[in-house]
mmCIF file of N, CA and C in Angstrom:
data_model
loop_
_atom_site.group_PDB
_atom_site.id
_atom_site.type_symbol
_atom_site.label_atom_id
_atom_site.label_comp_id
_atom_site.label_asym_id
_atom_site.label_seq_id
_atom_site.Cartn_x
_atom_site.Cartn_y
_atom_site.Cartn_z
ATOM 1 N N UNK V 1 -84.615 -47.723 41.282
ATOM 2 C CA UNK V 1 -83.526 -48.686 41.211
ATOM 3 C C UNK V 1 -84.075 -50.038 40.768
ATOM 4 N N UNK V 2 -83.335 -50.848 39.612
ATOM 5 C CA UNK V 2 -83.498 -51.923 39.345
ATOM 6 C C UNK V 2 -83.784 -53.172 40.465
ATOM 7 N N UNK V 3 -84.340 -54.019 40.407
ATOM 8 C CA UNK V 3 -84.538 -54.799 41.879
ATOM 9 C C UNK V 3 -82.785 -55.846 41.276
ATOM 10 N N UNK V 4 -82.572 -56.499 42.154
ATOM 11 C CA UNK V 4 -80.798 -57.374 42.051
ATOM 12 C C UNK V 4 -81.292 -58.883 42.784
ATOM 13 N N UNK V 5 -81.003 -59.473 41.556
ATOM 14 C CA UNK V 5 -81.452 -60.603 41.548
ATOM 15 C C UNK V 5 -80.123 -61.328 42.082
ATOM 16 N N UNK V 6 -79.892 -62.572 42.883
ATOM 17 C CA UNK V 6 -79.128 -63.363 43.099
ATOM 18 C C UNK V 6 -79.101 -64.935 42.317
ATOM 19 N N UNK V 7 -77.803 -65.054 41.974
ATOM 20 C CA UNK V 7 -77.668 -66.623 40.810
ATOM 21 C C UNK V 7 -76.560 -67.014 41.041
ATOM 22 N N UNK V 8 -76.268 -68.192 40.786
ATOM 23 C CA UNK V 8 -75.216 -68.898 41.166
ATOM 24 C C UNK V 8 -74.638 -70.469 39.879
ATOM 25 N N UNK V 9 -73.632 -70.380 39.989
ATOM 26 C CA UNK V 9 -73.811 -71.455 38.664
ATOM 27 C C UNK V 9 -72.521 -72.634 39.646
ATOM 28 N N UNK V 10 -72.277 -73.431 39.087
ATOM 29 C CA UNK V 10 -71.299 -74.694 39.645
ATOM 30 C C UNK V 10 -70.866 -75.528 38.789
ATOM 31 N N UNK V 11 -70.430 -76.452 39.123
ATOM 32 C CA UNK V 11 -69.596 -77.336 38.084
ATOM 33 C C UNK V 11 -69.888 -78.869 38.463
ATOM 34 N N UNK V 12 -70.577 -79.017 39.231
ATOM 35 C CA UNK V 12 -71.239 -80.169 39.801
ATOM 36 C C UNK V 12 -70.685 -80.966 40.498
ATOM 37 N N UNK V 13 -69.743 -79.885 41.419
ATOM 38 C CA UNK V 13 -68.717 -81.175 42.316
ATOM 39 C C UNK V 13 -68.745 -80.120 43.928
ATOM 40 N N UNK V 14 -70.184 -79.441 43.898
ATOM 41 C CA UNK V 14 -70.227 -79.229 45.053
ATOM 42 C C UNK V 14 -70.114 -77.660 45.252
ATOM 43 N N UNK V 15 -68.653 -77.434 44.712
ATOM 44 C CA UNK V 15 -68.716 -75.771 44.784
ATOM 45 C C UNK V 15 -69.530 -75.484 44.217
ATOM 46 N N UNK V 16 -70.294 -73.887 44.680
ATOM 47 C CA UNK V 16 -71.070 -73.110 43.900
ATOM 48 C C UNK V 16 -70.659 -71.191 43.841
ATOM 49 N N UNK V 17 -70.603 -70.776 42.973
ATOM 50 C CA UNK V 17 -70.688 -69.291 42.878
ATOM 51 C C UNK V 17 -71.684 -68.610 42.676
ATOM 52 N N UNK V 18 -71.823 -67.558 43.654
ATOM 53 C CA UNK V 18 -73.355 -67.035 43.413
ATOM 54 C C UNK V 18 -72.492 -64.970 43.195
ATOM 55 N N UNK V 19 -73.645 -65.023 42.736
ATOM 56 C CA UNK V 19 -73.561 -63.413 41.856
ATOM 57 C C UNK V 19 -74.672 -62.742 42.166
ATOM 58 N N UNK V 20 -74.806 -61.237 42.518
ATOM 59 C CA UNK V 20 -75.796 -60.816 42.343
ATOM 60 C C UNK V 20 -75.532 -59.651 41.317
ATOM 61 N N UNK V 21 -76.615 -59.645 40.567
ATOM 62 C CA UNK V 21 -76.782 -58.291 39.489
ATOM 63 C C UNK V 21 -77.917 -57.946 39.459
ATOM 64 N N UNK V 22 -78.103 -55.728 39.175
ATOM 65 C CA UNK V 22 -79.482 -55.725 38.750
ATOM 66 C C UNK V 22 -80.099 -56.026 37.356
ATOM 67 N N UNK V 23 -81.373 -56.331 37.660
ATOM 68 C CA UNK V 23 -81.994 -56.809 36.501
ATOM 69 C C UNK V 23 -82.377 -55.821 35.328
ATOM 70 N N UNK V 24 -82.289 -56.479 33.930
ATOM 71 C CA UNK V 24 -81.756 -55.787 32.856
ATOM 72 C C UNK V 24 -83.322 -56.498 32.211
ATOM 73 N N UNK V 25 -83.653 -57.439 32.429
ATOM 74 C CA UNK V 25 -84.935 -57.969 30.973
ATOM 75 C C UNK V 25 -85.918 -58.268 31.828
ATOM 76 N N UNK V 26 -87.202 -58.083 31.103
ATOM 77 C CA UNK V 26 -88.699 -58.514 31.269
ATOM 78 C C UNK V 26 -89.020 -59.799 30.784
ATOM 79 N N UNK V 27 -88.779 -60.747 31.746
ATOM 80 C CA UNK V 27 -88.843 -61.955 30.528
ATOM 81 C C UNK V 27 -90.886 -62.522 30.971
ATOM 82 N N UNK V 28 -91.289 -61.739 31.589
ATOM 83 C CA UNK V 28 -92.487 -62.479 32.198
ATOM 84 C C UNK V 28 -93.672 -61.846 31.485
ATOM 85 N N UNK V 29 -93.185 -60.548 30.697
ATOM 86 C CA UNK V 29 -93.839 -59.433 29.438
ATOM 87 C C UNK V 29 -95.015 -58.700 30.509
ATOM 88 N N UNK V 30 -94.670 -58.932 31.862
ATOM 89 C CA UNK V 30 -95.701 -57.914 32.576
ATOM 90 C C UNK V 30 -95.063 -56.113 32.792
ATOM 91 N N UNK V 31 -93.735 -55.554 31.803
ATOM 92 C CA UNK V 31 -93.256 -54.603 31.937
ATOM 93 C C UNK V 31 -92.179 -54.619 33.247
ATOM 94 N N UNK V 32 -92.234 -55.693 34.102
ATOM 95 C CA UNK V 32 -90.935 -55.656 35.183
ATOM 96 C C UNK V 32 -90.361 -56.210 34.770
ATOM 97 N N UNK V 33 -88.653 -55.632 35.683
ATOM 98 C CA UNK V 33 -87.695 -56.310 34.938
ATOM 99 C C UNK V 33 -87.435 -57.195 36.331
ATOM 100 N N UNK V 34 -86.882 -58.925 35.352
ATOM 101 C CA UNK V 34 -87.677 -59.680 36.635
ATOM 102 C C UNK V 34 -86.490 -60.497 35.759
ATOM 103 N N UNK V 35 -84.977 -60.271 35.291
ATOM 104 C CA UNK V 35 -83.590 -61.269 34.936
ATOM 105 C C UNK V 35 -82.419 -60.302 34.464
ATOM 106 N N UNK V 36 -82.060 -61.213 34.997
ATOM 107 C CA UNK V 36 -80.201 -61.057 34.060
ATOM 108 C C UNK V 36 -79.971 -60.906 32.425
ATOM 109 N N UNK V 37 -79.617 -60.679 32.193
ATOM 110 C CA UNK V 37 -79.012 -61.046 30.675
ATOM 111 C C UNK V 37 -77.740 -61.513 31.056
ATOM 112 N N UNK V 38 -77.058 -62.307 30.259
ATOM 113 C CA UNK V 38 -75.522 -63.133 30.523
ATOM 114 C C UNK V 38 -75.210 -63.289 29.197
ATOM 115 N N UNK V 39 -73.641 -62.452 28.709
ATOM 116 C CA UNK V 39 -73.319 -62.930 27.274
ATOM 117 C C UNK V 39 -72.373 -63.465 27.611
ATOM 118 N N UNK V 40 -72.245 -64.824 27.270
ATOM 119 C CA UNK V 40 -71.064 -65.811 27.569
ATOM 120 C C UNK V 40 -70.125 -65.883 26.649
ATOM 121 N N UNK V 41 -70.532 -65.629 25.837
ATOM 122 C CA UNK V 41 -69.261 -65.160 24.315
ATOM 123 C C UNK V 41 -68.836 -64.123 24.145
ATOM 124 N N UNK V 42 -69.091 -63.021 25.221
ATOM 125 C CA UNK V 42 -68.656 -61.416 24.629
ATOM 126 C C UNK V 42 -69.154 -61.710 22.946
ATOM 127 N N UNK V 43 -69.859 -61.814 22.619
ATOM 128 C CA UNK V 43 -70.279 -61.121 21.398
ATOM 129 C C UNK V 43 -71.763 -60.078 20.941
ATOM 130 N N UNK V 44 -71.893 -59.594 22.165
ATOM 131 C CA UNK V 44 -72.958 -58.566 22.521
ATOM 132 C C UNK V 44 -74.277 -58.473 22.603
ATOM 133 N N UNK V 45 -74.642 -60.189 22.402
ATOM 134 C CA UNK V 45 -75.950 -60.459 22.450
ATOM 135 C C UNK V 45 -76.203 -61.504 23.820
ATOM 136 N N UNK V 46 -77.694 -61.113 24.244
ATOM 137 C CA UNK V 46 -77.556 -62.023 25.327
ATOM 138 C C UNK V 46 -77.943 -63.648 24.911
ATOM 139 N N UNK V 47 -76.997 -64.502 25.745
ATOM 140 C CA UNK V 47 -76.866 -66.036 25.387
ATOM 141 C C UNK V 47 -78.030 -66.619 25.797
ATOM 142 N N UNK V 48 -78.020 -66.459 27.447
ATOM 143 C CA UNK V 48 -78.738 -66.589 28.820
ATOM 144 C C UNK V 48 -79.399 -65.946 29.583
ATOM 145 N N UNK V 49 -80.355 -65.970 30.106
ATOM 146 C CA UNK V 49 -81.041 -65.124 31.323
ATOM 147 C C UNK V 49 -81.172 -65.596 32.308
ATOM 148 N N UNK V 50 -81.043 -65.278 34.032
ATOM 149 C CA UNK V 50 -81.269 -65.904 35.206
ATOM 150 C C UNK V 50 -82.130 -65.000 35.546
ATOM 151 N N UNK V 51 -83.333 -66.091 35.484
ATOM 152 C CA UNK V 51 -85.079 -65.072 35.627
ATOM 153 C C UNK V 51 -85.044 -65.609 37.279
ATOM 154 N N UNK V 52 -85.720 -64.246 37.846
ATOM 155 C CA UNK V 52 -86.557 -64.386 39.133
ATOM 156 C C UNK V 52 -87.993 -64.726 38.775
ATOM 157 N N UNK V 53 -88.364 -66.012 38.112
ATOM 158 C CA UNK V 53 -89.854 -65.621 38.131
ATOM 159 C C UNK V 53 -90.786 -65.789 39.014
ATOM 160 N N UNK V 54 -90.425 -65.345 40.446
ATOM 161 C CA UNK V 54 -91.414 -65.598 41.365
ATOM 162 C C UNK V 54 -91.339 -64.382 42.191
ATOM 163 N N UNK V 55 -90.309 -63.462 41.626
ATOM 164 C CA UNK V 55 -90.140 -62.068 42.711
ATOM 165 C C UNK V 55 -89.570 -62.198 43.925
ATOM 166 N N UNK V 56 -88.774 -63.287 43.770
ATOM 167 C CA UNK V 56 -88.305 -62.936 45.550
ATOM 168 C C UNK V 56 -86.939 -62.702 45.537
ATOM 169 N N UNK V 57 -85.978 -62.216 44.342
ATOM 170 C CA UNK V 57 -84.481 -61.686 45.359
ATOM 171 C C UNK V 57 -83.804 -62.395 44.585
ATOM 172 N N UNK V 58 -84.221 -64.372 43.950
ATOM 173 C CA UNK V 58 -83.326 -65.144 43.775
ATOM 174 C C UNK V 58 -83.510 -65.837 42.184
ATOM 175 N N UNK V 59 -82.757 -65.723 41.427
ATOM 176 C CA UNK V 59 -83.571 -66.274 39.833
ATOM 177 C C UNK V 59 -83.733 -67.760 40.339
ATOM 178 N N UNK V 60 -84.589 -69.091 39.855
ATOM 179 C CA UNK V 60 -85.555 -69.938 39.621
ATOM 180 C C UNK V 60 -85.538 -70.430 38.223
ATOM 181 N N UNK V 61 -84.976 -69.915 37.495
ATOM 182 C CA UNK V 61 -84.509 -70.456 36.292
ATOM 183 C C UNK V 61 -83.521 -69.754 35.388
ATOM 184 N N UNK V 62 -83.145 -70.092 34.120
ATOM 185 C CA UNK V 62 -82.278 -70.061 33.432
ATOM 186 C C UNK V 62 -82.840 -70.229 31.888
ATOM 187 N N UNK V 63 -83.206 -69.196 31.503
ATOM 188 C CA UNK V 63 -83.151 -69.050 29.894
ATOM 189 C C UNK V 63 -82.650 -68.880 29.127
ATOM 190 N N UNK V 64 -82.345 -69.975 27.950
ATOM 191 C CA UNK V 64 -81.368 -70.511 26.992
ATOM 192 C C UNK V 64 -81.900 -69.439 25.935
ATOM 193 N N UNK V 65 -80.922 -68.671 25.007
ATOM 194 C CA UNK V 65 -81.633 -68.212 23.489
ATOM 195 C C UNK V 65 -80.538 -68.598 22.694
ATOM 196 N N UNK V 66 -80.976 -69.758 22.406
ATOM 197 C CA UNK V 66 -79.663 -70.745 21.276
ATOM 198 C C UNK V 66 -79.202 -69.760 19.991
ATOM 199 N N UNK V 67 -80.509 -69.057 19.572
ATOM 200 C CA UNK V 67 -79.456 -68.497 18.587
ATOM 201 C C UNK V 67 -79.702 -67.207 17.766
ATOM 202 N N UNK V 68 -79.348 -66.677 19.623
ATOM 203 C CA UNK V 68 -79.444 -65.178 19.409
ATOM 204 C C UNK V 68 -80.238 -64.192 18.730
ATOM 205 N N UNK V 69 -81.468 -64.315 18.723
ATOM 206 C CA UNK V 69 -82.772 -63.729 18.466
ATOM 207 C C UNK V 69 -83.222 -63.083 19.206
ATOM 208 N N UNK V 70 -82.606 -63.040 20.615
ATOM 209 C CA UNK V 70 -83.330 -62.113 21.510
ATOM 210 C C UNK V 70 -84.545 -62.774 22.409
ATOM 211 N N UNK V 71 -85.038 -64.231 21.870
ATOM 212 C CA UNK V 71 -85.767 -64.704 22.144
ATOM 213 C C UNK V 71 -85.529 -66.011 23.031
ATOM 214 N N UNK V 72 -85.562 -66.364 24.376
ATOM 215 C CA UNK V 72 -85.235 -67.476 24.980
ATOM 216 C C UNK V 72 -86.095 -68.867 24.200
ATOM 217 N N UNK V 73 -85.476 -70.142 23.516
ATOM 218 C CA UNK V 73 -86.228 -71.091 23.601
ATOM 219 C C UNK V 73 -86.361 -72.335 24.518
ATOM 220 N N UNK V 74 -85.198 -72.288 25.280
ATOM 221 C CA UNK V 74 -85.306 -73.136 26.445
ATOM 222 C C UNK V 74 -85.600 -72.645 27.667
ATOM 223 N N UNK V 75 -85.761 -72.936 28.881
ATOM 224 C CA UNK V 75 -86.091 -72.772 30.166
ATOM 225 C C UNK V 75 -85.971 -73.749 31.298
ATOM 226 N N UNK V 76 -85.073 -73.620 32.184
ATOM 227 C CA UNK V 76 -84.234 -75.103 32.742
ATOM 228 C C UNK V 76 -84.504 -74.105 34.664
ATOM 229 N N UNK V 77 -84.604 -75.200 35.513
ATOM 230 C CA UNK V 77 -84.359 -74.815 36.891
ATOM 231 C C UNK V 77 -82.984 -75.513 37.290
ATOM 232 N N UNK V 78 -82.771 -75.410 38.671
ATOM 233 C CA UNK V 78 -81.483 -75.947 38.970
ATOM 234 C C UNK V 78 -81.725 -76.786 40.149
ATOM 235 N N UNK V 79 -81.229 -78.549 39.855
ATOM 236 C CA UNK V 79 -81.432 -79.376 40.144
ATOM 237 C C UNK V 79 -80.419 -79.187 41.931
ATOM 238 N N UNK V 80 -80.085 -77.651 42.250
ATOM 239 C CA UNK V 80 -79.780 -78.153 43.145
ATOM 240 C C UNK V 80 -78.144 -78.128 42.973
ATOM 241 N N UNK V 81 -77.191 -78.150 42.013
ATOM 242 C CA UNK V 81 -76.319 -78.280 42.219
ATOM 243 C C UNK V 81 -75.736 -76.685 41.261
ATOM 244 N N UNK V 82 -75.972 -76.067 40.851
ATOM 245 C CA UNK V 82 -75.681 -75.154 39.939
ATOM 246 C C UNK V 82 -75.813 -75.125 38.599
ATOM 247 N N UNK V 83 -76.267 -76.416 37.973
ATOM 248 C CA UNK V 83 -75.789 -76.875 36.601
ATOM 249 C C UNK V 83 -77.140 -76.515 35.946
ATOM 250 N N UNK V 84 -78.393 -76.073 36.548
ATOM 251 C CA UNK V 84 -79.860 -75.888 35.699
ATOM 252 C C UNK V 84 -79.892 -76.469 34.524
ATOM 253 N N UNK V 85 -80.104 -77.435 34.714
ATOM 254 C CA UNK V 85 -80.350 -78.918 34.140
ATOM 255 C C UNK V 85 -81.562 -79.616 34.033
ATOM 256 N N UNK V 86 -82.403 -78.642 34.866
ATOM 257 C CA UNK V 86 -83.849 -79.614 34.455
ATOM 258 C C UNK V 86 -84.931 -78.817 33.920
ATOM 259 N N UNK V 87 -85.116 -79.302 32.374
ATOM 260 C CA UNK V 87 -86.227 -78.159 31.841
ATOM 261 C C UNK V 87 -87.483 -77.920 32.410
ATOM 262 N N UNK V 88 -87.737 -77.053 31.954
ATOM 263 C CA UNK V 88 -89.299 -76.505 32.539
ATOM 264 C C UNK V 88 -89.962 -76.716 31.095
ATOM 265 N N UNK V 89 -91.358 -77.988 32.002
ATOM 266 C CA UNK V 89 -92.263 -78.238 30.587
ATOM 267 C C UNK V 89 -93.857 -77.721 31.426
ATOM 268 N N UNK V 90 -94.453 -77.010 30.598
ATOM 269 C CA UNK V 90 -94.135 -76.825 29.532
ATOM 270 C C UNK V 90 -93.738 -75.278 29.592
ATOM 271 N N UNK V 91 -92.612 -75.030 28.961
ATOM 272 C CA UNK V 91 -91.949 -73.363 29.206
ATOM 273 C C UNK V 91 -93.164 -72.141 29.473
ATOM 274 N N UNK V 92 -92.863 -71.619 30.245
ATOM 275 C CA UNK V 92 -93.378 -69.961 30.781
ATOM 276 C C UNK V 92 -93.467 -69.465 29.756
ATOM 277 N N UNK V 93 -94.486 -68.463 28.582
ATOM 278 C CA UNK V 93 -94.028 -67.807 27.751
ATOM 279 C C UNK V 93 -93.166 -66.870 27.670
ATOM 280 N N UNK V 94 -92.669 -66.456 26.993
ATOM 281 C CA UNK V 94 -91.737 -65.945 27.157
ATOM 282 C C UNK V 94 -91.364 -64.762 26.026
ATOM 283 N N UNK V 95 -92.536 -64.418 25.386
ATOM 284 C CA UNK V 95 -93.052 -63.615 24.382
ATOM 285 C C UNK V 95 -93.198 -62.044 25.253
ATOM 286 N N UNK V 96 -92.061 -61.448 24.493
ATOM 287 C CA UNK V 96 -92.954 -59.717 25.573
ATOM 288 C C UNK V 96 -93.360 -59.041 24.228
ATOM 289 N N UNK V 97 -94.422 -58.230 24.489
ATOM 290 C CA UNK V 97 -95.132 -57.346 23.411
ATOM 291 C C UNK V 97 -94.049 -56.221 23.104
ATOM 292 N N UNK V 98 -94.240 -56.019 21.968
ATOM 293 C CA UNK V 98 -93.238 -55.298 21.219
ATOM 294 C C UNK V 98 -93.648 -53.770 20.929
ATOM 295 N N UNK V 99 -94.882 -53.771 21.039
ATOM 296 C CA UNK V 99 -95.520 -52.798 20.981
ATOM 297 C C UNK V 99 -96.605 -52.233 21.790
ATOM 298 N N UNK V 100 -97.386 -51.363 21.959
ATOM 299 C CA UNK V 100 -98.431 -51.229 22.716
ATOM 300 C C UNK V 100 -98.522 -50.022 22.130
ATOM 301 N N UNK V 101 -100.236 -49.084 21.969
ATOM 302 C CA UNK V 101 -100.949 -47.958 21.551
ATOM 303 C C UNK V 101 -100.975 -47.418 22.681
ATOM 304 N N UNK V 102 -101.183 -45.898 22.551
ATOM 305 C CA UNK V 102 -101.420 -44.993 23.743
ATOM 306 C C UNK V 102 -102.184 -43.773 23.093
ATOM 307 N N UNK V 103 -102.670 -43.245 23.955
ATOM 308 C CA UNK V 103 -103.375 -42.343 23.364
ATOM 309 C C UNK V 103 -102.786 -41.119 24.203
ATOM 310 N N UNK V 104 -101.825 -40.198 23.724
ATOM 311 C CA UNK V 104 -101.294 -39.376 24.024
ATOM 312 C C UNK V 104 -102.315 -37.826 23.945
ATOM 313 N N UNK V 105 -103.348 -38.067 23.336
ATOM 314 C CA UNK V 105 -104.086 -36.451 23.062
ATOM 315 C C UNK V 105 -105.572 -36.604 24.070
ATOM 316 N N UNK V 106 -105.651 -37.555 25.051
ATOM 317 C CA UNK V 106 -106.499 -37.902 25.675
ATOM 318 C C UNK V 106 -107.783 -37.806 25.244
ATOM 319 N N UNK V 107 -108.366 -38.073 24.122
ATOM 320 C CA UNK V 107 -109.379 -38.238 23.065
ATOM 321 C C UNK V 107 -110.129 -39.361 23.121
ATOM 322 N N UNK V 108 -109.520 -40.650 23.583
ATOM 323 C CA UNK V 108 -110.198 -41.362 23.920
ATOM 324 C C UNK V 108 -109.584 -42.779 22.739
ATOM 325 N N UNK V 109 -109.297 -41.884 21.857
ATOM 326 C CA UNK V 109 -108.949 -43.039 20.476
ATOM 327 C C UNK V 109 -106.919 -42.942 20.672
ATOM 328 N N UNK V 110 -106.805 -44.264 20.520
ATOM 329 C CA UNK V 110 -105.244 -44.566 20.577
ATOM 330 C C UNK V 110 -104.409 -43.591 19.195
ATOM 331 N N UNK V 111 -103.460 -42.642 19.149
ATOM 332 C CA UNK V 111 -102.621 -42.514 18.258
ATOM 333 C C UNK V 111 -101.368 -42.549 18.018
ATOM 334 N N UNK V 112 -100.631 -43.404 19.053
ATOM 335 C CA UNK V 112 -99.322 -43.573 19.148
ATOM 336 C C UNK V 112 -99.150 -44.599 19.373
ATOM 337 N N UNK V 113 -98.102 -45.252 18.834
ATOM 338 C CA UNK V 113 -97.311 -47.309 19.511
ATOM 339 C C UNK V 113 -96.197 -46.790 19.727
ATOM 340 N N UNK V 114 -95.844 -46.882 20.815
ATOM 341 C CA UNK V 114 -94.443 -47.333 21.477
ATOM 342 C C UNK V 114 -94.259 -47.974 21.109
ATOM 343 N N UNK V 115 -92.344 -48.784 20.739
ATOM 344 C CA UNK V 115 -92.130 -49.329 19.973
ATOM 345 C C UNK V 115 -90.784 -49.961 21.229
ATOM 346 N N UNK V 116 -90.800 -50.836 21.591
ATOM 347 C CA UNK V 116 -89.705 -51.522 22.542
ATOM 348 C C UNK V 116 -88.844 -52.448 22.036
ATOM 349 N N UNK V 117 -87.960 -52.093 20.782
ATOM 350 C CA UNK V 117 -87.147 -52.731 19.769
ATOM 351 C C UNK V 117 -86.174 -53.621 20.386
ATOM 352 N N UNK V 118 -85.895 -53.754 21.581
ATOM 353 C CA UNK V 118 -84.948 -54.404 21.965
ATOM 354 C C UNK V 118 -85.174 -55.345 23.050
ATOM 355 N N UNK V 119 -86.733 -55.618 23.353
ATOM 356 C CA UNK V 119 -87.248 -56.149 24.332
ATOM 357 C C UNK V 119 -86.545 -55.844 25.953
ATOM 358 N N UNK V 120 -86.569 -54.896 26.181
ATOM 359 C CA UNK V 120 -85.582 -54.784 27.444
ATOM 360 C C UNK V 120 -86.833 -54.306 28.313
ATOM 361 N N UNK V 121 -88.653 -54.317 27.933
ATOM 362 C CA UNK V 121 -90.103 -53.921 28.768
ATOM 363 C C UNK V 121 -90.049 -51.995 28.970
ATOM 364 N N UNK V 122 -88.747 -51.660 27.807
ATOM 365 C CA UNK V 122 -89.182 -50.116 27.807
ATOM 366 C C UNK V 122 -88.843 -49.416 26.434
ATOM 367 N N UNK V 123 -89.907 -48.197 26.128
ATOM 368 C CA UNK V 123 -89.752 -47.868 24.613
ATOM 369 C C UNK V 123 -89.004 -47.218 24.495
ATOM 370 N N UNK V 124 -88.002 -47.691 23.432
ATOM 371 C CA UNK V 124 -87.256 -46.234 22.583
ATOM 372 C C UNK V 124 -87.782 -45.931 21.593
ATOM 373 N N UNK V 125 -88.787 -46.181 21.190
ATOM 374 C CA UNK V 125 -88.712 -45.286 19.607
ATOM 375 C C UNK V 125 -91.043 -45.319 19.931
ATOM 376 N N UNK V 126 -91.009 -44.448 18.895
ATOM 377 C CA UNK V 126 -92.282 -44.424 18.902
ATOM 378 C C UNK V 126 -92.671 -44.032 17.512
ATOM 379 N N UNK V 127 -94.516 -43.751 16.762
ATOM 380 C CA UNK V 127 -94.418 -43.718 15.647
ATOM 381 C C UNK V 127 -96.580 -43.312 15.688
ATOM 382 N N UNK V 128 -96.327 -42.648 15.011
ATOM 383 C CA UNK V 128 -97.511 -42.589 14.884
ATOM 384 C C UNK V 128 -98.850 -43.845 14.453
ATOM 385 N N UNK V 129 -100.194 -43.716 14.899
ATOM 386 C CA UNK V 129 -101.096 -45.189 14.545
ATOM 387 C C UNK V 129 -101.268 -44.661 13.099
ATOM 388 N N UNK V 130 -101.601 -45.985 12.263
ATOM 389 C CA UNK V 130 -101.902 -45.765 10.624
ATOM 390 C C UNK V 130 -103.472 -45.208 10.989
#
């Protein structure tokens, strides 16, 4: 089972809504899935992520991907009121490997890359090494 991260967003007048969902992305590229994805436009890509990056239950930040690459370029915590408003300098990387070799014939020499096309820290597709 996915671990279920807890997040909460507000409007800065005090109320807050908190949500829990299980986690869908690897944003920390150690292969756990350790955030949310959030598409705020219904247009099927994720906008936002509410990362747990410390493992405990509760996301700690909020990753912006302005424009839909799949790739977060901002990274903000929450000042406390819901609004995660205060960037994180200098950002967490936030790069997950896209690939990785395996050596499936236990030979010792790598002949396969997994191929994790959608950054979600698991492979769908695979392909033989050149």
């Amino acid at each position: 089972m996915d671990p279920v991260i807890e997040y909460g967003f507000g409007t800065g007048d005090g109320e807050l809504s908190t949500w829990r969902s299980p986690a869908d992305l690897d944003l920390s590229g150690d292969g756990l899935l350790d955030a949310v994805s959030l598409d705020f436009d219904g247009d099927g890509f994720t906008d936002d992520a509410m990362w747990d990056s410390d493992g405990d239950g509760v996301a700690d930040r909020s990753a912006l991907d302005l424009d839909d690459d799949g790739r977060p370029e901002s990274v903000f915590t929450d000042g406390g009121r819901g609004l995660w408003e205060r960037p994180v300098e200098p950002a967490p990387p936030l790069e997950r490997p896209r690939e990785s070799a395996l050596d499936t014939d236990g030979d010792g020499s790598d002949d396969t890359v997994l191929i994790d096309s959608d950054g979600d820290g698991y492979a769908d597709d695979s392909r033989p090494m050149d």
